[in-house]
Coordinates of C-alpha atoms in Angstrom, one line a residue:
L1 CA 2.8 10.0 -2.4
F2 CA 0.0 12.2 -3.4
G3 CA -0.4 16.0 -3.6
L4 CA -3.8 17.2 -2.7
A5 CA -5.9 18.8 -5.4
H6 CA -6.5 22.3 -4.4
G7 CA -9.7 24.0 -5.5
G8 CA -12.1 26.8 -5.2
E9 CA -15.8 27.2 -5.0
V10 CA -18.4 26.3 -7.5
G11 CA -22.0 26.8 -6.3
M12 CA -24.2 23.9 -7.3
P13 CA -27.3 22.6 -5.5
L14 CA -27.0 18.8 -4.8
N15 CA -29.5 16.3 -3.6
G16 CA -29.9 16.7 0.2
V17 CA -27.6 19.7 0.5
S18 CA -28.9 23.2 -0.1
G19 CA -26.6 25.7 -1.8
C20 CA -23.8 23.3 -2.0
G21 CA -20.4 24.9 -2.7
F22 CA -17.5 22.6 -3.1
N23 CA -13.9 22.4 -4.3
V24 CA -13.1 21.6 -7.9
C25 CA -9.8 20.8 -9.4
M26 CA -9.8 20.0 -13.1
Y27 CA -7.3 17.6 -14.6
V28 CA -7.0 17.8 -18.3
C29 CA -4.9 15.0 -19.9
S30 CA -3.6 15.0 -23.5
A31 CA -4.3 11.9 -25.7
N32 CA -1.1 10.2 -24.8
G33 CA -1.6 10.8 -21.1
S34 CA 1.8 12.2 -20.4
D35 CA 0.9 15.8 -20.1
S36 CA -1.5 16.9 -17.4
K37 CA -2.6 20.5 -16.7
K38 CA -4.1 21.5 -13.4
Q39 CA -6.3 24.3 -12.8
R40 CA -5.7 25.8 -9.4
L41 CA -8.2 28.0 -7.6
D42 CA -8.0 29.2 -4.0
E43 CA -7.5 26.7 -1.3
S44 CA -10.4 26.1 1.1
P45 CA -9.8 26.3 4.8
P46 CA -10.0 23.1 6.9
S47 CA -13.4 21.7 7.6
R48 CA -14.6 18.5 9.2
V49 CA -16.6 17.9 6.0
L50 CA -14.5 16.3 3.3
H51 CA -15.3 16.3 -0.4
I52 CA -14.3 13.0 -2.2
R53 CA -14.2 12.8 -5.9
K54 CA -13.5 10.3 -8.7
L55 CA -15.0 7.4 -6.8
P56 CA -15.4 4.2 -9.0
N57 CA -18.9 3.2 -10.1
E58 CA -21.1 1.0 -7.7
V59 CA -19.0 2.2 -4.7
S60 CA -20.7 1.3 -1.4
E61 CA -21.1 3.5 1.6
T62 CA -19.1 1.2 3.7
E63 CA -16.1 1.7 1.5
V64 CA -16.3 5.6 1.7
I65 CA -16.8 5.5 5.5
A66 CA -13.7 3.1 5.7
L67 CA -11.6 5.9 4.3
G68 CA -12.4 7.9 7.4
L69 CA -12.6 5.2 10.0
P70 CA -8.8 5.2 11.0
F71 CA -8.9 8.9 11.8
G72 CA -11.9 9.0 14.3
K73 CA -15.7 8.9 14.4
V74 CA -17.5 9.4 11.1
T75 CA -20.6 11.4 11.9
N76 CA -22.4 11.8 8.4
I77 CA -22.1 10.8 4.8
L78 CA -23.7 12.0 1.6
M79 CA -23.2 9.7 -1.5
L80 CA -23.6 11.4 -5.0
K81 CA -23.5 8.3 -7.0
G82 CA -24.5 9.9 -10.3
K83 CA -21.4 12.2 -10.0
N84 CA -19.0 9.6 -8.5
Q85 CA -18.6 11.7 -5.5
A86 CA -19.4 11.7 -1.7
F87 CA -19.2 14.0 1.2
L88 CA -17.8 12.6 4.5
E89 CA -18.2 14.4 7.9
L90 CA -15.9 13.5 10.7
G91 CA -16.5 14.1 14.3
T92 CA -13.9 16.9 14.7
E93 CA -12.0 19.2 12.5
E94 CA -8.8 17.9 13.9
A95 CA -9.7 14.4 12.7
A96 CA -10.4 15.7 9.2
I97 CA -7.1 17.7 9.1
T98 CA -5.3 14.5 10.2
M99 CA -7.0 12.5 7.4
V100 CA -6.2 15.1 4.7
N101 CA -2.6 15.4 5.8
Y102 CA -2.2 11.6 5.8
Y103 CA -3.7 11.3 2.3
T104 CA -1.2 13.9 1.2
A105 CA 1.5 11.4 1.7
V106 CA -0.4 8.2 0.7
T107 CA -2.8 8.1 -2.3
P108 CA -6.3 7.3 -1.2
Q109 CA -7.6 4.3 -3.1
V110 CA -11.1 2.7 -3.4
R111 CA -11.3 -0.5 -5.4
N112 CA -7.7 0.0 -6.5
T113 CA -8.8 3.4 -8.1
P114 CA -7.1 6.6 -6.8
V115 CA -9.6 9.1 -5.4
F116 CA -9.3 12.8 -4.6
I117 CA -10.0 14.1 -1.0
Q118 CA -10.2 17.8 -0.1
Y119 CA -11.9 20.0 2.4
S120 CA -15.5 21.0 1.6
N121 CA -16.7 24.5 2.1
H122 CA -19.4 23.0 4.4
K123 CA -18.7 23.1 8.1
E124 CA -21.3 20.3 8.7
L125 CA -23.6 18.1 6.5
K126 CA -27.5 18.6 6.7
T127 CA -28.8 15.6 4.9
D128 CA -32.3 14.6 4.1
S129 CA -32.7 11.1 5.7
A130 CA -35.3 10.1 3.2
L131 CA -32.9 10.6 0.3
N132 CA -29.9 9.3 2.3
Q133 CA -31.5 6.4 4.1
R134 CA -29.1 3.6 3.2
A135 CA -26.0 5.7 3.8
Q136 CA -27.4 6.6 7.3
A137 CA -28.2 3.0 8.0
V138 CA -24.6 2.0 7.3
L139 CA -23.3 4.8 9.2
Q140 CA -25.4 3.9 12.2
A141 CA -24.0 0.2 12.0
V142 CA -20.4 1.5 11.9
S143 CA -21.0 4.0 14.8
A144 CA -22.6 1.3 16.9
V145 CA -19.6 -0.9 16.4
Q146 CA -17.2 2.0 17.1
D147 CA -19.0 2.8 20.3
G148 CA -19.2 -1.0 21.3
S149 CA -23.1 -0.8 21.3
S150 CA -25.9 -2.3 19.3
P151 CA -27.5 -0.3 16.4
S152 CA -30.9 1.0 17.6
S153 CA -34.0 -0.2 15.7
D154 CA -35.0 3.3 14.6
P155 CA -37.9 2.8 12.1
G156 CA -36.5 5.5 10.0
V157 CA -33.5 3.6 8.9
L158 CA -33.0 0.1 7.4
D159 CA -33.1 -2.9 9.8
L160 CA -29.6 -4.1 10.8
A161 CA -28.9 -7.6 11.9
P162 CA -26.6 -8.1 14.9
P163 CA -23.3 -9.9 14.1
P164 CA -24.1 -13.5 13.5
S165 CA -20.9 -15.1 15.0
P166 CA -17.6 -14.3 16.8
V167 CA -15.8 -16.3 14.1
L168 CA -14.5 -14.7 10.9
R169 CA -13.4 -16.4 7.8
I170 CA -10.5 -14.7 6.2
I171 CA -9.2 -15.3 2.6
I172 CA -5.9 -13.7 1.6
D173 CA -6.0 -12.7 -2.1
N174 CA -2.8 -11.8 -4.1
M175 CA -0.6 -13.5 -1.5
F176 CA 2.8 -12.4 -2.6
Y177 CA 4.4 -12.5 0.7
P178 CA 3.6 -15.3 3.4
V179 CA 1.1 -14.4 6.0
T180 CA 1.7 -16.2 9.3
L181 CA -0.6 -16.9 12.0
D182 CA 1.3 -14.3 14.2
V183 CA 0.7 -11.6 11.6
L184 CA -3.0 -12.3 11.6
Q185 CA -3.0 -12.3 15.5
Q186 CA -1.3 -8.8 15.6
I187 CA -3.6 -7.3 13.1
F188 CA -6.9 -8.5 14.4
S189 CA -6.1 -8.3 18.2
K190 CA -6.3 -4.5 17.8
F191 CA -10.1 -4.9 17.6
G192 CA -10.6 -7.2 20.6
T193 CA -9.4 -10.4 22.2
V194 CA -8.5 -13.1 19.7
M195 CA -9.1 -16.4 21.2
K196 CA -8.3 -18.9 18.4
I197 CA -6.9 -19.0 14.9
I198 CA -6.8 -21.9 12.4
T199 CA -5.0 -21.4 9.1
F200 CA -5.2 -23.7 6.1
T201 CA -5.2 -23.9 2.3
K202 CA -8.4 -24.5 0.3
N203 CA -8.8 -24.2 -3.5
N204 CA -5.3 -23.1 -3.6
Q205 CA -6.1 -20.2 -1.5
F206 CA -4.6 -19.3 2.0
Q207 CA -7.5 -19.1 4.4
A208 CA -8.0 -18.6 8.2
L209 CA -10.7 -18.9 10.7
L210 CA -10.4 -16.4 13.6
Q211 CA -12.5 -16.4 16.8
F212 CA -12.9 -13.3 18.8
S213 CA -14.3 -13.3 22.5
D214 CA -17.2 -11.1 21.3
P215 CA -19.2 -10.9 18.1
V216 CA -19.2 -7.1 18.1
N217 CA -15.3 -7.2 17.9
A218 CA -15.6 -9.5 14.9
Q219 CA -18.0 -7.0 13.3
Q220 CA -15.7 -4.1 14.0
A221 CA -12.7 -6.0 12.4
K222 CA -14.7 -7.0 9.3
L223 CA -16.0 -3.4 8.9
S224 CA -12.5 -1.9 9.2
L225 CA -10.2 -4.5 7.5
D226 CA -12.3 -6.2 4.7
G227 CA -10.5 -5.3 1.4
Q228 CA -7.5 -3.8 3.1
N229 CA -3.8 -4.8 2.1
I230 CA -1.5 -6.2 4.6
Y231 CA 1.5 -5.2 2.5
N232 CA 1.7 -2.8 -0.3
S233 CA -0.4 -3.7 -3.2
C234 CA -0.7 -7.4 -2.1
C235 CA -2.0 -9.8 0.6
T236 CA -5.6 -8.4 0.4
L237 CA -7.9 -9.4 3.2
R238 CA -11.4 -10.8 2.2
I239 CA -13.5 -11.2 5.4
D240 CA -16.8 -12.6 6.0
F241 CA -18.6 -14.3 9.1
S242 CA -18.1 -18.0 9.4
K243 CA -21.1 -20.3 9.9
L244 CA -19.2 -21.7 12.9
V245 CA -19.7 -20.1 16.2
S246 CA -16.8 -21.7 18.0
L247 CA -13.4 -23.2 16.8
N248 CA -12.0 -26.5 18.1
V249 CA -8.2 -26.3 18.2
K250 CA -6.2 -29.4 18.9
Y251 CA -2.6 -28.1 18.5
N252 CA -0.7 -25.0 19.1
N253 CA 1.8 -24.7 16.2
D254 CA 2.4 -22.5 13.1
K255 CA -1.0 -23.4 11.6
S256 CA -3.4 -23.3 14.6
R257 CA -3.5 -21.7 18.0
D258 CA -5.8 -21.5 21.0
Y259 CA -4.6 -18.5 23.0
T260 CA -6.9 -19.5 25.8
R261 CA -5.0 -22.9 26.2
P262 CA -1.2 -22.2 25.9
N263 CA -0.3 -25.8 27.0
L264 CA -1.8 -27.5 24.0
P265 CA 0.7 -30.0 22.3
A266 CA 2.3 -28.9 19.0
G267 CA 1.1 -31.9 17.0
D268 CA 1.8 -32.3 13.4
G269 CA -0.1 -29.1 12.2
D270 CA -2.4 -30.8 9.9
S271 CA -5.2 -32.5 12.0
A272 CA -6.5 -29.3 13.4
N273 CA -7.2 -28.0 9.8
K274 CA -9.1 -30.9 8.5
D275 CA -11.9 -30.7 11.0
H276 CA -13.0 -27.2 9.7
S277 CA -12.2 -26.9 6.1
S278 CA -15.3 -28.7 5.0
L279 CA -17.5 -26.6 7.3
L280 CA -16.7 -23.2 5.9
G281 CA -19.6 -21.0 5.0
T282 CA -19.5 -19.3 1.6
P283 CA -19.5 -15.5 1.3
S284 CA -22.9 -13.8 1.1
G285 CA -22.3 -12.0 -2.3
A286 CA -19.2 -10.4 -3.7
L287 CA -16.9 -8.8 -1.2
A288 CA -16.2 -5.1 -1.7
S289 CA -12.7 -4.2 -2.5
Y290 CA -11.1 -1.3 -0.6
S291 CA -7.5 -0.5 -0.5
S292 CA -6.1 2.0 1.9
G293 CA -3.5 3.2 -0.7
G294 CA -0.4 1.2 -0.7
G295 CA -0.7 -1.0 2.4
Y296 CA -0.9 0.0 6.0
S297 CA 1.1 2.9 7.3
S298 CA 3.4 2.5 10.4
S299 CA 3.5 6.2 11.0
L300 CA -0.3 6.6 11.9
S301 CA -1.2 6.1 15.5
L302 CA -4.8 7.2 15.9
S303 CA -7.0 4.2 16.2
P304 CA -7.4 0.5 16.4
L305 CA -7.1 0.4 12.5
S306 CA -3.8 2.3 12.5
A307 CA -2.5 0.2 15.4
A308 CA -3.1 -2.9 13.3
A309 CA -1.4 -1.0 10.5
A310 CA 1.7 -0.6 12.7
A311 CA 1.5 -4.1 13.6
A312 CA 1.4 -5.3 10.1
A313 CA 4.3 -3.0 9.2
A314 CA 6.4 -4.3 12.1
A315 CA 5.8 -7.8 10.9
G316 CA 7.3 -6.7 7.6
R317 CA 10.2 -8.9 8.5
V318 CA 8.0 -11.9 8.0
A319 CA 7.4 -11.0 4.4
L320 CA 11.0 -11.6 3.6
S321 CA 11.3 -15.2 4.9
G322 CA 11.6 -16.8 1.5
S323 CA 9.3 -18.9 -0.6
G324 CA 11.6 -21.7 -1.8
V325 CA 12.2 -19.9 -5.0
S326 CA 15.7 -19.0 -6.1
G327 CA 16.8 -15.5 -5.1
V328 CA 18.8 -15.2 -8.3
L329 CA 17.7 -13.4 -11.3
L330 CA 19.1 -13.5 -15.0
A331 CA 18.9 -10.0 -16.6
S332 CA 19.6 -10.1 -20.3
N333 CA 19.5 -7.8 -23.4
L334 CA 21.4 -5.2 -21.4
N335 CA 23.4 -2.3 -22.9
D336 CA 26.9 -3.9 -22.5
E337 CA 28.6 -0.5 -23.0
M338 CA 26.6 1.2 -20.2
V339 CA 25.7 -1.4 -17.5
T340 CA 27.7 -2.0 -14.4
P341 CA 27.2 -4.0 -11.2
Q342 CA 26.5 -0.7 -9.4
S343 CA 23.7 0.4 -11.7
L344 CA 22.0 -3.0 -11.5
F345 CA 22.5 -3.0 -7.7
T346 CA 20.7 0.5 -7.5
L347 CA 17.9 -0.5 -9.9
F348 CA 17.1 -3.9 -8.5
G349 CA 17.6 -2.6 -5.0
V350 CA 14.3 -0.8 -5.3
Y351 CA 12.5 -4.1 -5.0
G352 CA 14.9 -6.1 -2.6
D353 CA 18.2 -6.1 -1.0
V354 CA 20.8 -7.1 -3.7
Q355 CA 23.6 -9.2 -2.2
R356 CA 25.8 -9.9 -5.4
V357 CA 25.8 -8.8 -9.1
K358 CA 27.8 -10.7 -11.8
I359 CA 28.0 -9.5 -15.5
L360 CA 28.8 -12.6 -17.5
Y361 CA 32.3 -12.6 -18.8
N362 CA 31.5 -14.1 -22.2
K363 CA 28.1 -12.4 -22.6
K364 CA 28.3 -9.0 -21.2
D365 CA 24.7 -8.1 -22.1
S366 CA 23.6 -10.5 -19.4
A367 CA 24.0 -10.4 -15.7
L368 CA 23.1 -12.5 -12.6
I369 CA 21.6 -10.6 -9.7
Q370 CA 21.2 -12.2 -6.3
L371 CA 18.7 -10.9 -3.8
S372 CA 18.0 -11.7 -0.2
D373 CA 15.3 -14.3 -1.1
G374 CA 12.9 -15.6 -3.6
N375 CA 10.1 -13.2 -2.7
Q376 CA 12.3 -10.2 -3.5
A377 CA 13.5 -11.8 -6.6
Q378 CA 9.9 -12.3 -7.9
L379 CA 9.0 -8.8 -6.9
A380 CA 12.0 -7.3 -8.9
M381 CA 11.2 -9.6 -11.9
S382 CA 7.6 -8.6 -12.1
H383 CA 8.3 -4.9 -11.9
L384 CA 11.5 -4.8 -14.1
N385 CA 11.0 -7.3 -16.8
G386 CA 10.3 -5.5 -20.2
Q387 CA 11.5 -2.1 -18.8
K388 CA 13.8 0.0 -21.0
V389 CA 17.2 0.7 -19.5
F390 CA 20.0 2.4 -21.2
G391 CA 18.1 2.3 -24.5
K392 CA 17.4 -1.4 -24.6
V393 CA 14.4 -3.4 -23.4
M394 CA 15.7 -5.5 -20.4
R395 CA 14.5 -9.1 -19.9
V396 CA 14.4 -10.5 -16.4
T397 CA 13.8 -14.2 -15.5
L398 CA 14.5 -16.5 -12.6
S399 CA 17.9 -18.1 -12.7
K400 CA 18.6 -21.8 -12.1
H401 CA 21.5 -20.7 -9.9
Q402 CA 20.9 -20.6 -6.1
T403 CA 23.8 -18.2 -5.5
V404 CA 26.2 -16.0 -7.4
A405 CA 29.8 -17.1 -6.9
L406 CA 32.5 -14.7 -6.2
P407 CA 35.6 -15.0 -8.4
R408 CA 38.8 -16.1 -6.8
E409 CA 41.0 -13.3 -5.8
G410 CA 42.9 -11.6 -8.6
L411 CA 40.8 -13.2 -11.4
D412 CA 38.2 -10.5 -11.9
D413 CA 40.4 -7.9 -13.7
Q414 CA 37.4 -6.3 -15.2
L415 CA 35.4 -5.9 -12.0
L416 CA 32.4 -7.7 -13.6
T417 CA 31.4 -9.2 -10.1
K418 CA 30.6 -7.2 -7.0
D419 CA 29.5 -8.3 -3.5
F420 CA 27.0 -5.9 -1.9
S421 CA 26.1 -8.0 1.1
G422 CA 27.4 -5.4 3.6
S423 CA 26.0 -2.4 1.7
P424 CA 24.5 0.4 3.8
L425 CA 22.2 1.2 0.9
H426 CA 19.9 -1.8 1.5
R427 CA 16.2 -0.5 1.7
F428 CA 14.8 -3.4 3.4
K429 CA 17.2 -4.5 6.2
K430 CA 15.1 -2.9 9.0
P431 CA 12.0 -4.9 10.0
G432 CA 8.8 -2.8 9.4
S433 CA 10.7 -0.2 7.4
K434 CA 8.4 2.4 5.6
N435 CA 10.1 1.3 2.4
F436 CA 7.9 -1.9 2.5
Q437 CA 5.0 0.5 1.8
N438 CA 6.7 2.4 -0.9
I439 CA 7.3 -0.4 -3.6
F440 CA 5.9 0.8 -7.0
P441 CA 6.4 -0.1 -10.5
P442 CA 8.9 2.1 -12.5
S443 CA 7.1 5.3 -13.4
A444 CA 7.9 8.7 -14.9
T445 CA 7.5 10.3 -11.5
L446 CA 10.2 9.9 -8.9
H447 CA 9.9 10.6 -5.2
L448 CA 12.9 12.4 -3.7
S449 CA 13.7 12.5 0.1
N450 CA 16.6 13.5 2.4
I451 CA 16.8 16.8 0.6
P452 CA 19.0 19.2 2.7
E453 CA 17.8 22.6 3.8
G454 CA 18.4 25.3 1.2
V455 CA 18.2 23.1 -1.9
T456 CA 15.8 24.8 -4.3
E457 CA 13.5 23.5 -7.0
E458 CA 15.9 24.9 -9.6
D459 CA 18.8 23.0 -8.1
L460 CA 17.0 19.7 -8.3
R461 CA 15.7 20.4 -11.8
L462 CA 19.2 21.2 -13.0
L463 CA 20.6 18.0 -11.4
F464 CA 18.1 15.9 -13.2
S465 CA 18.3 17.8 -16.4
N466 CA 22.1 17.5 -16.5
N467 CA 21.6 13.8 -16.2
G468 CA 20.3 13.9 -19.8
G469 CA 16.6 14.0 -19.0
T470 CA 13.8 16.4 -19.5
V471 CA 11.9 17.5 -16.2
K472 CA 8.2 17.9 -17.0
A473 CA 7.0 18.8 -13.5
F474 CA 8.2 19.4 -10.0
K475 CA 6.4 19.7 -6.5
F476 CA 8.0 20.2 -3.1
F477 CA 6.3 18.7 -0.1
Q478 CA 5.5 21.1 2.7
D479 CA 8.7 20.7 4.7
H480 CA 11.0 20.8 1.5
K481 CA 12.7 17.7 2.7
M482 CA 10.7 15.6 0.1
A483 CA 9.7 16.3 -3.5
L484 CA 8.2 14.7 -6.6
I485 CA 9.9 15.3 -9.9
Q486 CA 8.2 13.9 -13.1
M487 CA 10.5 13.1 -16.1
S488 CA 9.3 12.9 -19.7
S489 CA 9.5 9.1 -19.8
V490 CA 9.8 6.0 -17.6
E491 CA 13.2 5.3 -19.1
E492 CA 14.4 8.8 -18.2
A493 CA 13.2 8.2 -14.5
I494 CA 14.9 4.9 -14.4
Q495 CA 18.1 6.5 -15.6
G496 CA 17.6 9.3 -13.0
L497 CA 17.1 6.8 -10.2
I498 CA 20.2 4.8 -11.3
D499 CA 22.5 7.8 -11.4
L500 CA 21.2 9.9 -8.6
H501 CA 20.0 7.6 -5.8
N502 CA 22.4 8.2 -2.9
Y503 CA 23.8 11.3 -4.7
D504 CA 25.8 13.4 -2.3
M505 CA 23.9 16.7 -1.9
G506 CA 26.6 18.1 0.6
G507 CA 26.4 18.2 4.5
N508 CA 26.3 14.4 4.7
H509 CA 22.8 14.4 2.8
H510 CA 22.6 11.7 0.3
L511 CA 19.6 12.0 -1.9
K512 CA 17.1 9.1 -1.7
V513 CA 15.2 8.4 -4.9
S514 CA 12.3 5.9 -5.5
F515 CA 9.5 5.5 -7.9
S516 CA 6.1 7.1 -7.1
K517 CA 2.7 6.0 -8.0
S518 CA 1.5 9.7 -8.3
T519 CA 1.6 12.2 -11.0
I520 CA 2.1 15.9 -10.6

């Protein structure tokens, strides 16, 4: 959840753009990185030209264009690699406004690095094709794919080869959640007709071969999806063309499918994979990494890419299908004077739906926490192990227990065990919930939502200050139903989340609190 940098004009001549005025927003961080000051100048009016800053070194034109692809046609690009900046021109001002509004709520990232996007003072880009030759060539290829045509062989730009095959080879990196054949079909079918898919494991990596009916569709999917995350911060797609031009599928099951022959037998699921795993082509060079900023968004309905996003989000229920790992965690080194089953339910509930919590009777600085499945347990463990809670560094490990047993009636006089299986506060019970996209590590900045009308910044600052913390910064979103609040430490933010998530603000509005990856 990312607030746009507002800026004013600084007149600077740049290569290929005469009299270039653009927005500047300065961020000055202290040595410890906790204090940030922002110099705000006048906000520029909307323009179909967007100024992108803080790009990582060696970023490619394709990666920058990919930022704009979901929102409409990209009509021009100017790369300023020495300055780690770029200008991106969209086909319409409406598309640019939609893009800026979307990236107000979702941090834009390129190669896992947050970048800054704001309106330029230019109404259009006039670029020197000689200076901008490579960028124009990439843009031409993307435009051709968007239009469903072939790139023209204009001698003024680089020669572009037609797509070599309708078959894509897909590697899933950082596969925290299982990715099924159906999820792949949902995502890729937004770019054309998916005819066949074969999935298999090679070199301990989940891979797939996917055949489109047309090579242009395969090229479009590759351009748009390569480097994207299916789920928040994980399951990254690495896509290249396969050396195969057609797939031979023998069975329709959970590992392979021929959508043109629905009557194929189910088989044993293995034979179909063996034929192809040795025939795979190797990627030509390192694949570029582009992340859309926290997984796909189900709220965007503008283009094939965003439709794929919605499909991936809708398939969120697949992400919680279990991985054979125990869903029970052991949390130790807890502050036994402060910790309660409710506080552990709230904190661990950021990363999964907590079913039961048991504080150990003979060792009250330790507790068992049972989540819905092993994936959620691993997610909670990876984010919460080593965090400071109630003044002590908490240790979180997987438990040997498969479930947390409830005490017999009348035997838990200290209320150390609690069953939360029917709790209305579970964040992930709805398939495709937006909460799947908003899972971030504990941070000093909290995202607040469900804020009732009339509640002021002062009210919220006071609420979190009375909780014992120090509020460093605050920012409302435009509709005042959501806000960011930055505490002076991660520990204070954890405390604030534990105490104030689901806090009754009156009028049947319960405050929703989660960790943000943004700073204010």
